[in-house]
XYZ file of C-alpha atoms in Angstrom:
707
model
C -61.993 32.212 -62.059
C -62.564 30.782 -65.585
C -60.569 30.070 -68.717
C -61.945 31.707 -71.771
C -61.954 29.279 -74.890
C -58.941 29.502 -76.917
C -56.867 31.859 -74.448
C -53.222 31.625 -74.922
C -51.746 30.546 -71.718
C -49.356 33.372 -70.976
C -45.872 33.786 -69.367
C -44.502 36.149 -66.711
C -41.055 37.317 -67.596
C -39.137 40.075 -66.090
C -42.137 41.707 -64.371
C -44.466 41.555 -67.263
C -47.237 39.199 -68.460
C -46.605 38.321 -72.209
C -49.233 36.476 -74.252
C -47.746 35.488 -77.820
C -49.902 34.927 -80.735
C -51.092 31.485 -80.855
C -49.588 30.596 -84.050
C -49.007 26.847 -84.377
C -49.506 26.359 -80.675
C -50.798 23.264 -78.771
C -54.402 22.961 -78.246
C -55.366 22.366 -74.536
C -58.615 20.235 -74.229
C -60.907 19.985 -71.072
C -59.812 16.218 -69.946
C -63.455 15.229 -69.473
C -65.301 16.809 -72.393
C -62.549 17.403 -74.916
C -63.537 21.008 -75.036
C -60.813 23.448 -76.571
C -60.049 25.544 -73.387
C -56.554 27.320 -73.980
C -53.769 27.166 -76.434
C -50.135 27.000 -75.462
C -47.985 28.945 -77.709
C -44.822 27.651 -79.369
C -43.591 31.127 -80.017
C -40.099 31.440 -78.662
C -39.774 32.705 -75.026
C -36.879 35.093 -74.159
C -35.433 32.660 -71.472
C -32.307 34.551 -71.347
C -34.159 37.572 -70.138
C -35.712 35.618 -67.514
C -32.604 34.164 -66.196
C -30.924 37.439 -66.114
C -33.835 39.184 -64.274
C -33.884 36.363 -61.610
C -30.280 36.545 -61.168
C -30.219 40.384 -60.744
C -33.492 41.777 -59.373
C -34.683 38.564 -57.875
C -31.716 37.996 -55.886
C -31.418 41.540 -54.787
C -34.876 41.711 -53.501
C -34.866 38.231 -51.782
C -31.653 39.258 -50.130
C -33.382 42.166 -48.531
C -35.166 39.698 -46.284
C -33.668 37.219 -43.816
C -34.744 33.349 -43.821
C -37.272 34.095 -41.106
C -38.913 36.830 -43.108
C -39.188 34.831 -46.232
C -40.554 31.841 -44.221
C -43.209 34.203 -42.839
C -44.179 35.273 -46.503
C -44.931 31.826 -47.125
C -47.420 31.669 -44.375
C -49.141 35.047 -45.635
C -48.995 33.628 -49.217
C -50.514 30.104 -48.018
C -53.388 32.149 -46.334
C -53.890 34.191 -49.414
C -54.221 30.966 -51.544
C -56.408 29.414 -49.218
C -59.182 31.708 -49.215
C -59.302 31.261 -53.160
C -59.218 27.511 -53.154
C -62.604 27.316 -54.810
C -61.619 29.393 -57.751
C -58.839 26.917 -58.288
C -61.214 23.992 -57.949
C -63.089 25.129 -60.758
C -60.054 24.962 -63.006
C -58.631 21.908 -61.720
C -61.769 19.926 -62.602
C -60.858 20.616 -66.173
C -57.623 18.647 -65.659
C -59.861 15.419 -64.935
C -59.320 15.920 -61.209
C -62.002 15.135 -58.792
C -62.667 17.333 -55.755
C -60.725 15.002 -53.709
C -57.725 14.899 -56.249
C -57.900 18.643 -56.417
C -57.650 18.811 -52.597
C -54.628 16.598 -52.659
C -53.026 18.897 -55.206
C -54.350 22.579 -54.246
C -54.568 21.992 -50.501
C -51.657 19.974 -50.299
C -49.529 22.445 -52.206
C -50.880 25.090 -49.779
C -50.101 22.948 -46.901
C -46.528 22.797 -48.158
C -46.205 26.661 -47.952
C -47.577 26.387 -44.131
C -45.072 23.664 -43.290
C -42.178 25.327 -44.610
C -42.953 28.644 -43.083
C -43.139 26.990 -39.584
C -40.080 24.846 -40.040
C -38.228 27.744 -41.597
C -38.843 30.049 -38.700
C -38.182 27.441 -36.026
C -35.337 25.491 -37.391
C -33.417 28.445 -39.169
C -31.532 31.574 -37.800
C -33.021 34.813 -38.568
C -30.271 35.826 -40.911
C -28.946 34.821 -44.410
C -26.146 32.705 -43.220
C -26.679 28.937 -41.733
C -23.761 27.433 -39.977
C -23.222 23.797 -40.879
C -21.896 21.525 -38.233
C -19.540 22.098 -35.175
C -16.548 24.273 -35.202
C -13.198 22.757 -36.119
C -9.916 23.882 -34.216
C -7.200 24.565 -36.596
C -4.569 25.635 -34.243
C -3.400 24.710 -30.736
C -4.139 28.054 -29.252
C -7.647 28.542 -30.858
C -6.696 31.507 -32.889
C -7.357 29.904 -36.182
C -10.563 27.739 -36.535
C -12.879 26.493 -39.319
C -16.400 25.965 -39.981
C -18.837 25.641 -42.806
C -21.641 27.804 -43.944
C -24.670 27.879 -46.322
C -25.452 30.752 -48.476
C -28.198 30.969 -51.240
C -26.987 29.745 -54.620
C -25.908 32.737 -56.789
C -28.275 31.872 -59.488
C -31.764 30.932 -60.311
C -33.875 27.675 -59.890
C -35.475 26.337 -63.064
C -38.363 24.156 -62.140
C -39.675 22.128 -64.831
C -42.799 20.438 -63.626
C -45.027 17.237 -64.471
C -48.604 17.613 -65.656
C -50.279 15.413 -62.913
C -49.701 17.687 -59.836
C -49.778 21.517 -61.408
C -50.183 23.089 -57.924
C -48.414 20.655 -55.503
C -45.585 19.957 -57.787
C -44.980 23.586 -58.264
C -45.122 24.832 -54.514
C -43.263 21.999 -53.083
C -40.357 23.296 -55.268
C -40.967 26.849 -54.880
C -41.185 27.012 -51.191
C -37.617 25.804 -50.060
C -35.959 27.916 -52.929
C -37.704 30.985 -51.725
C -36.814 30.564 -48.129
C -33.244 29.929 -49.350
C -33.376 33.260 -51.282
C -33.090 31.682 -54.869
C -35.389 33.096 -57.312
C -37.708 30.474 -59.123
C -38.741 30.148 -62.849
C -41.540 27.843 -63.268
C -41.905 25.678 -66.523
C -45.398 23.830 -66.123
C -46.194 21.059 -68.300
C -48.421 21.745 -71.115
C -51.479 19.906 -70.722
C -52.182 21.223 -67.189
C -50.033 24.524 -67.243
C -53.185 26.421 -67.213
C -53.833 25.783 -63.671
C -50.127 26.621 -62.736
C -50.633 29.842 -64.437
C -53.815 30.473 -62.362
C -52.012 29.772 -59.092
C -48.925 31.861 -60.067
C -51.417 34.819 -61.182
C -52.857 34.744 -57.642
C -49.415 34.666 -55.998
C -48.274 37.743 -57.821
C -51.536 39.500 -57.309
C -51.265 39.095 -53.556
C -48.347 41.670 -53.731
C -46.522 39.408 -51.191
C -43.572 38.335 -53.347
C -40.321 40.279 -53.865
C -39.935 41.438 -57.403
C -38.180 38.981 -59.504
C -38.548 36.114 -57.116
C -40.983 33.987 -59.333
C -41.477 33.820 -63.052
C -43.369 31.459 -65.551
C -42.624 30.047 -68.600
C -45.449 28.623 -70.443
C -45.009 26.743 -73.833
C -41.820 25.578 -75.033
C -38.378 26.365 -73.199
C -36.288 23.838 -75.025
C -33.320 26.205 -74.998
C -33.364 27.004 -71.106
C -30.213 24.980 -70.675
C -28.452 26.867 -73.123
C -28.274 30.051 -71.130
C -27.732 28.414 -67.654
C -24.315 28.223 -65.995
C -22.868 26.907 -62.698
C -24.842 29.435 -60.806
C -28.156 27.971 -61.551
C -30.069 24.497 -60.993
C -32.601 22.638 -62.737
C -35.208 20.758 -60.615
C -36.925 18.416 -63.032
C -40.027 16.121 -62.672
C -41.172 13.958 -65.479
C -40.045 10.995 -67.560
C -36.656 9.503 -67.416
C -36.190 9.801 -71.074
C -36.584 13.453 -70.903
C -34.237 13.590 -67.822
C -31.659 11.857 -69.444
C -31.754 14.270 -72.468
C -31.490 17.108 -70.224
C -28.684 16.023 -68.064
C -26.695 15.125 -71.491
C -26.471 18.995 -72.176
C -23.219 20.304 -72.230
C -23.820 23.001 -69.532
C -24.876 20.011 -67.286
C -21.976 18.116 -68.130
C -19.232 20.743 -68.467
C -20.915 23.785 -67.245
C -21.830 22.904 -63.733
C -25.565 23.517 -63.710
C -27.026 21.527 -60.871
C -29.537 19.101 -61.929
C -32.001 17.084 -60.055
C -34.667 14.860 -61.241
C -37.742 12.980 -60.020
C -38.662 10.716 -62.636
C -40.324 7.342 -63.583
C -40.841 4.892 -60.502
C -42.345 1.424 -60.761
C -43.323 1.560 -56.754
C -43.920 -1.597 -55.019
C -46.187 -2.630 -52.285
C -45.254 -5.642 -50.301
C -47.717 -7.977 -48.377
C -46.290 -9.836 -45.646
C -46.954 -13.732 -45.325
C -48.721 -12.928 -42.048
C -51.283 -10.640 -43.649
C -53.889 -13.050 -44.580
C -57.453 -12.647 -45.472
C -59.394 -11.403 -42.398
C -56.424 -9.615 -40.866
C -56.327 -5.849 -40.638
C -53.085 -5.800 -42.696
C -54.818 -7.600 -45.768
C -57.664 -5.049 -45.669
C -55.156 -2.179 -45.183
C -53.102 -3.275 -48.306
C -56.118 -3.440 -50.598
C -57.340 -0.031 -49.594
C -53.728 1.223 -50.348
C -53.676 -0.266 -53.675
C -57.205 0.720 -54.853
C -56.538 4.134 -53.510
C -53.440 4.519 -55.400
C -55.105 3.233 -58.658
C -57.951 5.589 -58.595
C -56.366 8.915 -57.029
C -55.624 11.291 -59.875
C -56.679 8.412 -62.087
C -53.547 6.581 -61.096
C -51.426 9.565 -62.520
C -48.983 9.634 -59.535
C -45.297 9.136 -59.650
C -45.765 7.411 -56.024
C -48.715 5.176 -57.269
C -48.348 1.244 -56.639
C -47.505 -0.180 -59.921
C -46.366 -3.645 -58.463
C -48.274 -5.480 -55.656
C -45.812 -8.092 -54.494
C -47.731 -10.590 -52.413
C -47.403 -14.236 -50.978
C -47.923 -16.704 -54.009
C -51.032 -18.286 -52.098
C -52.789 -14.908 -51.581
C -52.470 -13.719 -55.425
C -55.894 -14.715 -56.302
C -57.283 -13.238 -53.044
C -55.738 -9.939 -53.461
C -56.922 -9.626 -57.163
C -60.469 -10.530 -55.973
C -60.452 -8.117 -53.139
C -59.041 -5.238 -55.298
C -61.529 -5.752 -57.919
C -64.330 -5.928 -55.479
C -63.168 -2.623 -53.846
C -63.061 -0.805 -57.176
C -66.543 -2.168 -58.069
C -67.860 -0.923 -54.891
C -66.178 2.342 -54.553
C -65.249 3.717 -57.700
C -67.439 5.959 -60.200
C -65.773 7.094 -63.128
C -67.072 10.267 -64.769
C -66.885 14.031 -65.207
C -65.440 15.444 -61.574
C -68.221 18.089 -61.773
C -71.069 15.606 -61.351
C -71.928 14.642 -57.678
C -70.869 11.128 -56.764
C -67.667 10.762 -59.277
C -64.801 9.295 -57.501
C -62.353 9.088 -60.315
C -62.050 11.360 -63.291
C -60.261 11.465 -66.662
C -56.714 11.241 -67.338
C -55.105 14.563 -68.130
C -55.203 14.262 -72.041
C -56.192 12.083 -74.911
C -52.472 11.778 -75.551
C -52.136 10.368 -72.086
C -54.873 8.171 -72.632
C -53.416 6.470 -75.777
C -49.927 6.192 -73.745
C -51.491 4.243 -70.943
C -53.535 1.974 -73.119
C -50.374 1.416 -75.259
C -48.460 0.555 -72.137
C -50.997 -1.878 -71.004
C -51.132 -3.648 -74.254
C -47.408 -3.781 -74.261
C -47.544 -5.473 -70.890
C -50.286 -7.860 -71.788
C -48.331 -8.876 -75.305
C -45.234 -9.420 -73.117
C -47.061 -12.225 -70.635
C -49.562 -10.193 -68.355
C -52.759 -11.313 -68.060
C -55.810 -9.060 -67.561
C -57.333 -9.880 -64.232
C -59.693 -6.872 -63.963
C -60.968 -3.979 -66.065
C -60.876 -3.415 -69.636
C -59.048 -1.412 -72.356
C -62.334 -0.599 -73.835
C -63.961 2.881 -73.384
C -65.702 2.797 -69.886
C -69.208 4.152 -69.426
C -68.863 7.210 -67.370
C -71.199 9.175 -65.261
C -71.937 12.327 -67.063
C -75.021 13.431 -64.879
C -76.239 12.459 -61.607
C -78.941 10.195 -63.448
C -77.162 9.188 -66.484
C -74.075 7.144 -67.761
C -72.522 6.946 -71.227
C -69.538 6.181 -73.151
C -67.911 9.617 -73.890
C -65.670 9.348 -76.768
C -64.264 12.940 -76.246
C -63.061 12.426 -72.681
C -59.848 10.645 -71.465
C -61.626 8.210 -69.494
C -60.221 4.740 -68.466
C -61.224 1.838 -66.639
C -59.014 0.779 -63.544
C -56.903 -2.432 -64.825
C -55.054 -5.149 -62.748
C -52.671 -7.408 -64.366
C -51.537 -10.911 -63.031
C -48.218 -12.413 -63.847
C -47.243 -16.102 -63.970
C -43.524 -15.166 -64.232
C -42.724 -12.867 -61.560
C -39.315 -11.906 -63.089
C -40.521 -11.064 -66.178
C -38.582 -7.774 -67.341
C -41.279 -5.853 -68.689
C -43.161 -6.007 -65.421
C -40.414 -4.082 -63.631
C -39.487 -1.757 -66.297
C -42.776 -0.605 -68.397
C -44.776 2.063 -66.498
C -48.379 2.532 -67.409
C -49.052 5.948 -65.901
C -52.782 5.643 -65.264
C -55.089 3.421 -63.252
C -52.967 0.450 -63.658
C -51.487 -2.146 -61.179
C -49.863 -5.497 -61.349
C -50.146 -8.423 -58.852
C -47.267 -10.696 -58.668
C -46.510 -13.692 -56.202
C -43.488 -14.362 -54.077
C -42.270 -17.684 -52.414
C -40.266 -16.168 -49.707
C -39.069 -12.840 -48.455
C -35.670 -12.902 -50.287
C -37.672 -13.073 -53.276
C -39.910 -10.181 -52.428
C -36.796 -8.163 -51.864
C -35.438 -9.071 -55.215
C -38.586 -8.185 -56.955
C -38.968 -4.872 -55.538
C -35.215 -4.205 -56.369
C -36.221 -5.025 -59.941
C -37.649 -1.576 -60.338
C -34.235 -0.369 -60.419
C -34.927 2.443 -58.088
C -38.180 3.702 -56.869
C -39.571 6.742 -54.822
C -41.606 4.611 -52.272
C -42.466 1.129 -51.284
C -45.037 -0.169 -48.844
C -44.385 -2.884 -46.353
C -47.641 -4.184 -45.149
C -47.094 -6.541 -42.003
C -47.765 -6.806 -38.535
C -44.682 -9.072 -37.925
C -41.532 -6.972 -36.723
C -39.051 -9.495 -38.105
C -40.846 -9.622 -41.371
C -40.992 -5.787 -41.365
C -37.228 -5.507 -40.540
C -36.080 -8.136 -43.072
C -38.183 -6.491 -45.893
C -37.409 -2.914 -44.920
C -33.817 -3.190 -44.666
C -33.673 -5.506 -47.770
C -35.404 -2.838 -49.766
C -34.209 0.527 -48.242
C -31.070 1.071 -50.617
C -33.586 0.738 -53.626
C -36.018 3.387 -52.317
C -36.351 6.880 -51.101
C -39.086 6.348 -48.779
C -40.424 3.037 -46.920
C -43.962 3.264 -45.682
C -44.560 0.523 -43.092
C -48.456 -0.122 -42.925
C -50.030 -2.195 -39.949
C -53.237 -2.199 -38.062
C -51.598 0.464 -35.659
C -51.261 3.015 -38.608
C -54.036 1.937 -40.950
C -56.207 4.800 -39.972
C -53.463 7.570 -39.277
C -51.259 7.124 -42.219
C -51.008 9.718 -44.766
C -50.748 6.880 -47.370
C -48.340 5.284 -49.655
C -48.621 7.681 -52.258
C -48.337 11.066 -50.263
C -45.164 12.585 -49.827
C -44.943 14.818 -46.826
C -43.022 18.151 -46.756
C -41.157 17.068 -43.711
C -39.512 14.008 -45.289
C -37.311 13.347 -48.328
C -39.152 12.822 -51.733
C -37.023 11.306 -54.210
C -35.376 8.035 -54.887
C -32.374 6.321 -56.415
C -31.608 4.911 -60.013
C -34.602 5.033 -62.333
C -36.490 7.244 -59.705
C -33.946 10.057 -60.601
C -31.502 10.085 -57.610
C -32.890 13.371 -56.276
C -34.075 14.399 -53.036
C -36.935 16.838 -53.163
C -38.812 18.162 -50.029
C -37.063 16.617 -46.646
C -37.765 19.797 -44.672
C -34.917 22.100 -44.177
C -32.712 19.719 -46.120
C -34.582 21.024 -49.234
C -33.781 24.450 -48.162
C -30.126 23.895 -47.854
C -30.423 21.914 -51.387
C -30.678 25.367 -52.913
C -27.533 26.877 -51.173
C -23.908 26.486 -51.400
C -21.727 24.845 -48.450
C -18.569 26.875 -48.118
C -15.668 25.931 -45.579
C -14.601 29.110 -43.873
C -11.380 29.450 -41.946
C -10.168 32.414 -39.719
C -10.075 33.849 -36.358
C -12.951 33.338 -33.920
C -13.789 37.020 -34.053
C -13.868 37.004 -38.062
C -16.154 33.888 -38.095
C -18.311 35.529 -35.405
C -18.638 38.491 -37.693
C -19.357 36.196 -40.561
C -21.989 34.033 -39.121
C -23.569 36.260 -36.289
C -22.971 33.482 -33.962
C -20.124 33.556 -31.010
C -17.107 31.398 -31.379
C -15.072 30.273 -28.420
C -12.043 32.708 -28.360
C -13.802 35.741 -29.814
C -14.145 38.843 -27.980
C -16.539 39.317 -25.037
C -17.905 42.199 -23.034
C -17.753 40.651 -19.649
C -19.848 41.716 -16.587
C -19.667 40.314 -13.162
C -16.363 39.160 -11.460
C -13.449 41.322 -12.148
C -11.230 38.394 -11.209
C -12.232 36.640 -14.352
C -11.841 39.823 -16.705
C -15.247 41.699 -15.945
C -15.201 45.484 -16.092
C -17.241 47.399 -13.586
C -18.965 49.575 -16.108
C -20.329 46.520 -18.188
C -24.140 45.693 -17.421
C -25.335 42.224 -16.696
C -26.485 40.674 -20.045
C -29.535 39.529 -18.536
C -30.600 43.148 -17.981
C -30.343 43.928 -21.799
C -33.179 43.722 -24.130
C -32.597 42.382 -27.640
C -32.395 46.077 -28.817
C -29.222 46.413 -26.484
C -28.062 43.041 -26.373
C -24.933 42.052 -28.593
C -23.267 38.884 -29.363
C -20.481 38.410 -26.998
C -21.895 40.123 -24.141
C -21.095 37.727 -21.212
C -21.088 37.373 -17.246
C -18.520 35.708 -15.414
C -19.255 34.461 -11.950
C -17.189 33.991 -8.749
C -16.064 30.604 -7.401
C -18.654 28.660 -5.384
C -17.335 25.573 -3.289
C -18.832 22.122 -3.132
C -19.189 20.563 0.195
C -19.854 16.884 1.311
C -23.184 18.125 3.019
C -23.996 19.756 -0.326
C -23.762 16.709 -2.214
C -25.405 14.554 0.613
C -28.402 17.061 0.771
C -28.732 16.965 -2.778
C -28.925 13.049 -2.998
C -31.255 12.861 -0.332
C -33.722 15.516 -1.447
C -33.862 14.360 -5.252
C -33.251 10.718 -4.659
C -30.537 10.394 -6.762
C -28.244 8.360 -4.503
C -26.007 6.733 -7.285
C -22.845 5.454 -5.343
C -20.459 7.942 -6.729
C -22.247 10.386 -4.744
C -22.670 8.704 -1.507
C -19.994 6.096 -1.221
C -16.595 6.998 -0.948
C -15.234 3.305 -1.402
C -17.231 2.636 -4.498
C -16.564 5.875 -5.916
C -12.893 5.527 -5.358
C -13.067 1.970 -7.342
C -14.710 3.843 -10.259
C -11.825 4.692 -12.767
C -13.686 7.961 -13.573
C -14.060 9.437 -10.099
C -11.398 10.454 -7.393
C -14.000 9.838 -4.849
C -17.324 11.170 -4.145
C -18.220 13.588 -6.597
C -21.058 16.204 -6.958
C -24.001 15.372 -9.195
C -23.839 17.006 -12.492
C -27.516 18.483 -12.451
C -26.303 20.055 -8.952
C -23.593 21.877 -10.602
C -25.960 22.864 -13.246
C -28.447 24.202 -11.004
C -25.792 26.163 -8.967
C -24.439 27.648 -12.332
C -28.088 28.906 -12.764
C -27.972 30.476 -9.206
C -24.412 32.055 -10.136
C -25.596 33.871 -13.267
C -29.254 34.655 -12.875
C -30.896 37.976 -12.212
C -33.682 37.731 -9.969
C -35.615 40.943 -10.681
C -38.013 40.913 -13.558
C -36.702 42.305 -16.725
C -36.146 41.543 -20.375
C -35.372 37.903 -20.029
C -38.689 36.386 -19.716
C -38.077 32.672 -19.537
C -35.699 29.921 -19.732
C -36.952 27.158 -22.040
C -34.143 24.645 -22.074
C -30.696 23.485 -22.396
C -28.749 21.953 -25.500
C -25.672 19.994 -25.860
C -25.001 19.557 -22.120
C -21.696 17.496 -21.518
C -19.943 17.039 -18.403
C -16.250 16.685 -18.684
C -14.148 16.926 -15.325
C -15.606 15.621 -12.174
C -16.152 17.738 -9.188
C -15.059 16.478 -5.899
C -15.756 17.344 -2.246
C -14.169 20.925 -1.559
C -13.787 21.656 -5.150
C -15.079 24.817 -6.499
C -16.932 25.952 -9.608
C -17.648 29.144 -11.521
C -19.657 29.861 -14.784
C -19.107 31.979 -17.633
C -22.083 32.791 -19.902
C -21.924 34.545 -23.258
C -24.707 35.553 -25.757
C -24.093 33.114 -28.517
C -26.889 33.558 -30.786
C -29.747 36.047 -31.016
C -32.810 35.327 -32.921
C -35.461 37.813 -32.923
C -38.995 36.371 -33.761
C -40.534 38.306 -36.726
C -44.105 38.057 -35.463
C -43.510 38.484 -31.799
C -42.219 41.124 -29.233
C -39.667 38.765 -28.213
C -36.650 36.609 -29.411
C -34.560 33.739 -28.544
C -31.129 33.864 -27.167
C -28.862 30.974 -27.155
C -26.116 31.558 -24.291
C -22.643 29.729 -24.344
C -22.350 28.237 -20.728
C -18.912 26.967 -19.663
C -18.217 25.681 -15.976
C -14.683 25.793 -14.790
C -13.216 24.362 -11.459
C -10.675 26.146 -9.325
C -8.091 25.122 -11.593
C -9.670 26.510 -14.612
C -10.416 23.143 -15.988
C -13.437 22.697 -17.874
C -16.153 20.968 -15.932
C -19.095 21.236 -18.251
C -20.405 22.939 -21.318
C -23.825 23.519 -22.691
C -26.313 26.069 -24.104
C -28.740 27.879 -22.027
C -32.079 28.920 -24.239
C -33.887 31.977 -23.280
C -36.990 34.196 -24.480
C -35.920 37.712 -24.254
C -38.048 40.969 -24.936
C -37.162 42.992 -27.874
C -37.528 46.208 -25.734
C -37.601 46.166 -21.934
C -40.663 47.941 -21.371
C -42.857 45.751 -19.015
C -40.721 45.666 -15.973
C -38.563 48.867 -16.589
C -39.550 50.516 -13.298
C -39.895 47.174 -10.992
C -37.837 47.621 -7.924
C -36.837 44.798 -5.731
């Protein structure tokens, strides 16, 4: 895949690729050579048409798929992109990214698709309605209950992305929106939007995406909020100043547009007083600082901007950071073998970073390592030279005599720049970290549990993520600056206040939570999950409501099984011998099961009582069907609670009801959760839990088996 010179980066709107005339468009240059590689047109795009198409066609087509089916498509899409990574690397080099940088961006973005696909199929129902929390009883007789559900937002997710991660930044927003069933409109940043376009073109060419689920706006989309309303959301990544302007739009303030932002962040790394020179922690800290300065040339919203270290270690840290940069950093064109740090994304970005460093120096910072002069860069395997056309910059380390200097904690140089500042005690370290006014991430580097606890608890409220680094995690940690799709990515205050990623939390972020009230039958029909009090088709004991013609639910495949299919057993009496034998066989001789006097003295028991696990085992014996059939395996219990003790000569019975049925989209079986309730002879509830089984979609394997 290559980009022809002066090509206009197109948009994809309402099912069509649109390439407007370049006009007075913005020229996009190769970050390393200054070569004019593309133009982003300033021609007005039909944003309203894109929004309408997403709300209508996109929603309609996504709704044809269940949560699991959409999650599976993400896996298929990830595999498709994975086979074409090398093509994307060739484009990525032009952004100034090294091969390692491109792996973080491209492979990392593909990894997000894989992760969300797995978590979506493992943690969500195979439907389009998600239940949130437990059922709330709203009447004494159970005929009126309440619950909460998540359903997809009715509008479109407009995702405004930053220039530094044109692939990962896009896919980490697209994946949860897609699973949720919400169409995406991507608005990439101009300097690297051509790489985003290349990925989106691949995604659309794959044929895997439902029509209208993904659109692209290249170029200016300043009027996008003019056409949005309460149905829609904006997910913004970029500067705090731009986020503020967008949040002040009337449709955000008065129109109900949901707005989340991930913005500027002066992230900190705190070195504990125990982590002196020679310790594994000191080495890990220095490595982390240099990695964050040089990865993506420091153009990371999660990079370490402030290294907060014990006052007596300031000189040692600066020296060690400088030595590691000298030993391991080779600046140059990332297409040249051996280069470890490429250019900044554009010449404009280079000017901005240099100006920010100059502002920091003018306000009291001291240049401890590096230079603002153009560095010599590797332009071939044998040659280095100063390249005026490229956006190259030397890594820069600043030191500060005044640790509370306001500009240190407010002015960000978004490049290979970090400051080292000393603290006198842990309270001051916490105070300095908090002066960032809210950050995405901080590292706490120490091997002292008390120091770790003091620092982590002290700074947690100011950060979206705390990375605890010591000798135990130095080799396995994903790193200070690497958000993972399983955990929240966002932060309070200056960092924007958003919570992107976070596993299934971010899927629900694209959904509306609604309280629903009604009868158990109505809520069962709405959610696809059986609620206590709803109708049952009971097999088993006629004494407890079964009909002779009803088939035991364990004899039904998923094709036959229905929510509410149930089995009710007869009573089984518990004797003292049963309890004693179980105690002796298992070794569970807790006094309440073997000592009458001690049991009677216990305020919870009437005397010797049966083991809870004995009762659960008996319950399985009461409902199980021994012959091979559609039920393949029992793979666990959930939410087990023992409520009423069962004493000698008491009896128990079990009612088992098909509560939730989840067919797996990739297998010939699915999961069934059974509501299990144990009652005693007085119809008091003894225990409640869910039994989890794997059940064939069709009963073919053992259809003719005979006992």
